[in-house]
XYZ file of N, CA, C and O in Angstrom:
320
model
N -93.205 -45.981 -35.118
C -92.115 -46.921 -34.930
C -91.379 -46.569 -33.647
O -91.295 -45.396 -33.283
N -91.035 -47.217 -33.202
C -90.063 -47.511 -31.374
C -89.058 -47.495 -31.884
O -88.915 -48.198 -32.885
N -87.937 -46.669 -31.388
C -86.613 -46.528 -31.366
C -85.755 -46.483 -30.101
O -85.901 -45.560 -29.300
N -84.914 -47.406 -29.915
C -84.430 -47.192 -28.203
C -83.454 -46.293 -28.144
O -82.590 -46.485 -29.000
N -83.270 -45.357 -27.428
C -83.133 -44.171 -27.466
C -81.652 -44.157 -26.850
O -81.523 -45.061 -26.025
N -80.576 -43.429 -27.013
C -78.932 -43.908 -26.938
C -78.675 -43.784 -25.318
O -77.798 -44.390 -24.704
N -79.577 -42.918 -24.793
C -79.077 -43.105 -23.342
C -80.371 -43.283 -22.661
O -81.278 -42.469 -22.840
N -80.510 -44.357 -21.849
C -81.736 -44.868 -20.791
C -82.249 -43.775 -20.387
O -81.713 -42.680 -20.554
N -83.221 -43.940 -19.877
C -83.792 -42.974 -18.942
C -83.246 -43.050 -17.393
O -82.796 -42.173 -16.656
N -83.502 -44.666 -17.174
C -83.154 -45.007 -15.604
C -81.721 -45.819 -15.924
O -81.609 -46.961 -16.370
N -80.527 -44.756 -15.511
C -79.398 -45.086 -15.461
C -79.061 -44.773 -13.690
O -79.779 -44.199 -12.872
N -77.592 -45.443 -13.496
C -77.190 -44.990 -11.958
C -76.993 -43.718 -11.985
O -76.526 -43.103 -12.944
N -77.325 -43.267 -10.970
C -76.996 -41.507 -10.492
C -76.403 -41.741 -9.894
O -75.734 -42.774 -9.917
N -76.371 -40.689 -8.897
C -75.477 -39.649 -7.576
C -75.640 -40.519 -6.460
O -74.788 -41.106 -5.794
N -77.259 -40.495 -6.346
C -78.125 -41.059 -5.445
C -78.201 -42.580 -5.186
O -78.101 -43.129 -4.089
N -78.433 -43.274 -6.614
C -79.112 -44.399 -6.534
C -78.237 -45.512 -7.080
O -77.128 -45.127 -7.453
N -78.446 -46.573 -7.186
C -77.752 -47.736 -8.029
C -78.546 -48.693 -8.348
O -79.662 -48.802 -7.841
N -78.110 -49.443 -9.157
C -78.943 -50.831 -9.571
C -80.523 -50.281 -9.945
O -81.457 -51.022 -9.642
N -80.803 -48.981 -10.602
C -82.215 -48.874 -10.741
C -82.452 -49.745 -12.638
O -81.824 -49.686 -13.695
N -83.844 -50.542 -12.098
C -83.695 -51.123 -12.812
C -85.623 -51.261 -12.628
O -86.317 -50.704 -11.777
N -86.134 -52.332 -13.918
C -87.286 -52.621 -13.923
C -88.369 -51.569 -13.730
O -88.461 -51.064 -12.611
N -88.958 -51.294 -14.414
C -89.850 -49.715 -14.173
C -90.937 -50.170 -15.060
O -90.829 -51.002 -15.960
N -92.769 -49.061 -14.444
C -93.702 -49.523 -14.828
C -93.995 -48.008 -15.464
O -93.188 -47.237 -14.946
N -95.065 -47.148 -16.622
C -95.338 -46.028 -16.202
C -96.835 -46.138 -15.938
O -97.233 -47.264 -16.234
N -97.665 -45.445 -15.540
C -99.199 -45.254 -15.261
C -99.674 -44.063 -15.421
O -98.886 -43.417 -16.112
N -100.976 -43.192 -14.985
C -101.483 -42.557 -14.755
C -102.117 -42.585 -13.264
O -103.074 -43.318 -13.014
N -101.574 -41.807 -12.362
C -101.989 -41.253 -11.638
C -103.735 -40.716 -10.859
O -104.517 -40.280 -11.704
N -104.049 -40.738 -9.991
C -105.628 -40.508 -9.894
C -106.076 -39.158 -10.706
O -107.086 -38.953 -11.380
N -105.057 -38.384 -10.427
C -105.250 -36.599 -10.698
C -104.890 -36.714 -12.842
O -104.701 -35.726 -13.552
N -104.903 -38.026 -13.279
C -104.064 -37.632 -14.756
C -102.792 -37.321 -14.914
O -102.742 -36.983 -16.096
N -101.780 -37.227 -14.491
C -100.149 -36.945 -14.411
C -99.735 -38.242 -14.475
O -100.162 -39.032 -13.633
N -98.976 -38.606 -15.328
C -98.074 -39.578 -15.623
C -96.716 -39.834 -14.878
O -95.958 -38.872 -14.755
N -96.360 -41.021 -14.386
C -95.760 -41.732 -13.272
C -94.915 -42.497 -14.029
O -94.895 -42.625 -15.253
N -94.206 -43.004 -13.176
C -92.928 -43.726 -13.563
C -92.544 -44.661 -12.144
O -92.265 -43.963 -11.169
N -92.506 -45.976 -11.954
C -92.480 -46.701 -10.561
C -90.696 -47.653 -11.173
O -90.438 -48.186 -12.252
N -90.071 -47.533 -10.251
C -89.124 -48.473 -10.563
C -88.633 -48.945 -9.161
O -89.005 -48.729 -8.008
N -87.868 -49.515 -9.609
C -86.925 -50.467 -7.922
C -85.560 -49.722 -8.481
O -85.357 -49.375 -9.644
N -84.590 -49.553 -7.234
C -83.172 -49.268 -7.549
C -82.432 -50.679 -6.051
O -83.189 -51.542 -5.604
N -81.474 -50.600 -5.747
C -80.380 -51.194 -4.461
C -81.262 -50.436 -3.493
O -81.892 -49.404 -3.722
N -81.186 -51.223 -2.222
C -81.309 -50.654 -0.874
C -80.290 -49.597 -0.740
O -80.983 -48.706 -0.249
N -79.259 -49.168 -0.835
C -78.489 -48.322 -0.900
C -77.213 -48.623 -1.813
O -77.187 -49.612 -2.546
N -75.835 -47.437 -1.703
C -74.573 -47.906 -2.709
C -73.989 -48.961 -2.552
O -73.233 -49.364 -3.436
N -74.255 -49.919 -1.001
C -73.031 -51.197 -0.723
C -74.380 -52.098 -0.491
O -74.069 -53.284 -0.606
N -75.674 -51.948 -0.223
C -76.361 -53.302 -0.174
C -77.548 -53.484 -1.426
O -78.085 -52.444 -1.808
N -77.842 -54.407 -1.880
C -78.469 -54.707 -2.888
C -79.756 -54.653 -2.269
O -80.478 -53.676 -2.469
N -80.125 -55.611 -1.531
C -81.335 -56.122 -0.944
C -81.660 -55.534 0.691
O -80.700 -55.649 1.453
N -82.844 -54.959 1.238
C -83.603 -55.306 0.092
C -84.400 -53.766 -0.687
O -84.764 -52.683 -0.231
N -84.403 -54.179 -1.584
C -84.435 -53.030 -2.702
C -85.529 -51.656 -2.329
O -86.223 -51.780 -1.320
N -85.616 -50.782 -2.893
C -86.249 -49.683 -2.462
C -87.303 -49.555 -3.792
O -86.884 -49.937 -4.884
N -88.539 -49.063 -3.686
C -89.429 -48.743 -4.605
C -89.266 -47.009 -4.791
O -89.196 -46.195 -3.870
N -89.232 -46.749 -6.130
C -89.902 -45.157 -5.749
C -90.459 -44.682 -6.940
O -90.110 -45.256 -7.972
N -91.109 -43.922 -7.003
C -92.240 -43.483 -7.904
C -91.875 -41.577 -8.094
O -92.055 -40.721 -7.227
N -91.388 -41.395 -9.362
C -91.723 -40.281 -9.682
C -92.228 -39.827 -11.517
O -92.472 -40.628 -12.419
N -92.258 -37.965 -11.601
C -92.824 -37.786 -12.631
C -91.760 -38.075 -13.840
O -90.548 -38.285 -13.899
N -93.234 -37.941 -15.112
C -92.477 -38.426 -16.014
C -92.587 -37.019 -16.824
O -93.512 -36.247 -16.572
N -91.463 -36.674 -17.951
C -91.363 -35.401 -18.434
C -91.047 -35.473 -19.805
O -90.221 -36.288 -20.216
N -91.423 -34.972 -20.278
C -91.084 -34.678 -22.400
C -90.355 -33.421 -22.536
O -90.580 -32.285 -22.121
N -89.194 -34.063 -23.399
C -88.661 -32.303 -23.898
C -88.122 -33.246 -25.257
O -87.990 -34.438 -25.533
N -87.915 -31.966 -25.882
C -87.912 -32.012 -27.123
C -86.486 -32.100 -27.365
O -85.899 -31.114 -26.921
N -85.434 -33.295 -28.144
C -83.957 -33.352 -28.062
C -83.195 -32.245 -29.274
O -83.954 -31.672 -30.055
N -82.110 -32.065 -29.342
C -81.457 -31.620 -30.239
C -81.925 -32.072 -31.532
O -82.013 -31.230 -32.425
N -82.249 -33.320 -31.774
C -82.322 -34.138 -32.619
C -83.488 -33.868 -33.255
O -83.559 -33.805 -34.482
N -84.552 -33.675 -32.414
C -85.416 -33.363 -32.908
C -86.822 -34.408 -32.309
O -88.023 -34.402 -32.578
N -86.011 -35.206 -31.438
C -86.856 -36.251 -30.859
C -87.743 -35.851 -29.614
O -87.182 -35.049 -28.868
N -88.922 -36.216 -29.263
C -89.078 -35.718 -28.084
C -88.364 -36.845 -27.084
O -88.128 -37.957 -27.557
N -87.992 -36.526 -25.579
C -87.321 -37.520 -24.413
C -88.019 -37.480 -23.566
O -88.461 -36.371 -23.268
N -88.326 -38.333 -23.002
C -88.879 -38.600 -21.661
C -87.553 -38.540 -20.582
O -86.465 -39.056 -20.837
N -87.851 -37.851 -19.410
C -86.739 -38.555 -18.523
C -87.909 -38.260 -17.136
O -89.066 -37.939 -17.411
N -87.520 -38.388 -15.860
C -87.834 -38.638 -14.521
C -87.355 -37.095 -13.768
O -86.322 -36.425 -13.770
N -88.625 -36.975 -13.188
C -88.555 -35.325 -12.523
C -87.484 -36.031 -11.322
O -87.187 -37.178 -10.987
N -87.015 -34.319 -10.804
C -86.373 -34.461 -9.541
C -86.317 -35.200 -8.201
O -85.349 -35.551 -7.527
N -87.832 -35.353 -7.983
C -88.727 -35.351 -6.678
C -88.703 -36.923 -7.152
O -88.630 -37.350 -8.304
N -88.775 -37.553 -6.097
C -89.200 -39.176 -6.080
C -89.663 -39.233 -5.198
O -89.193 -38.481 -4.344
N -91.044 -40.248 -4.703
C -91.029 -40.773 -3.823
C -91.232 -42.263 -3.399
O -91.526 -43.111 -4.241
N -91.036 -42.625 -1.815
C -90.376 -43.606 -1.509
C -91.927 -44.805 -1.148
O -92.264 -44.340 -0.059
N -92.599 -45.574 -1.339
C -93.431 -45.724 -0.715
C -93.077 -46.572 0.565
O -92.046 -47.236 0.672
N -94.079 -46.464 1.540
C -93.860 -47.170 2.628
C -94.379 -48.119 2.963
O -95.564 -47.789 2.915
N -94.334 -49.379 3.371
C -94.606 -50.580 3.262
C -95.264 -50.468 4.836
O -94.714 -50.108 5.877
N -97.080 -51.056 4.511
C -97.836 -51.330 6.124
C -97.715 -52.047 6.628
O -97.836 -53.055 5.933
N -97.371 -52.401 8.259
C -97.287 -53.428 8.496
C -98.618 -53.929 9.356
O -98.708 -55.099 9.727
């Protein structure tokens, strides 16, 4: 059974705002990913930034395991 869990994973930080919409995958190497969009920065919305980092399990007080998002993100860069 799915339970939504009392605090998001992808909430605003320090860093970021407006992160919102997120995919997870697997990776070429097997490591599990996490892709979302946040704001171009704190005062402009658009246009938005992609970034991709890891995804992590720990086990809550509760007894639940949590997923949340490693430290490291990265940004991808768009070819022109």
């Amino acid at each position: 059974k799915w339970t939504k869990y009392e605090k998001p994973i992808l909430t605003r930080s320090d860093s970021l705002s407006g992160i919102g919409h997120n995919s997870i995958f697997f990776d070429k190497t097997g490591h599990l990913k996490i892709v979302f969009h946040a704001h171009y920065d704190k005062t402009t919305v658009h246009p938005r930034k992609m970034y991709i980092g890891d995804v992590k399990f720990t086990s809550g007080s509760d007894g639940v395991d949590v997923m949340s998002v490693g430290d490291t993100l990265i940004i991808p860069k768009l070819k022109k």
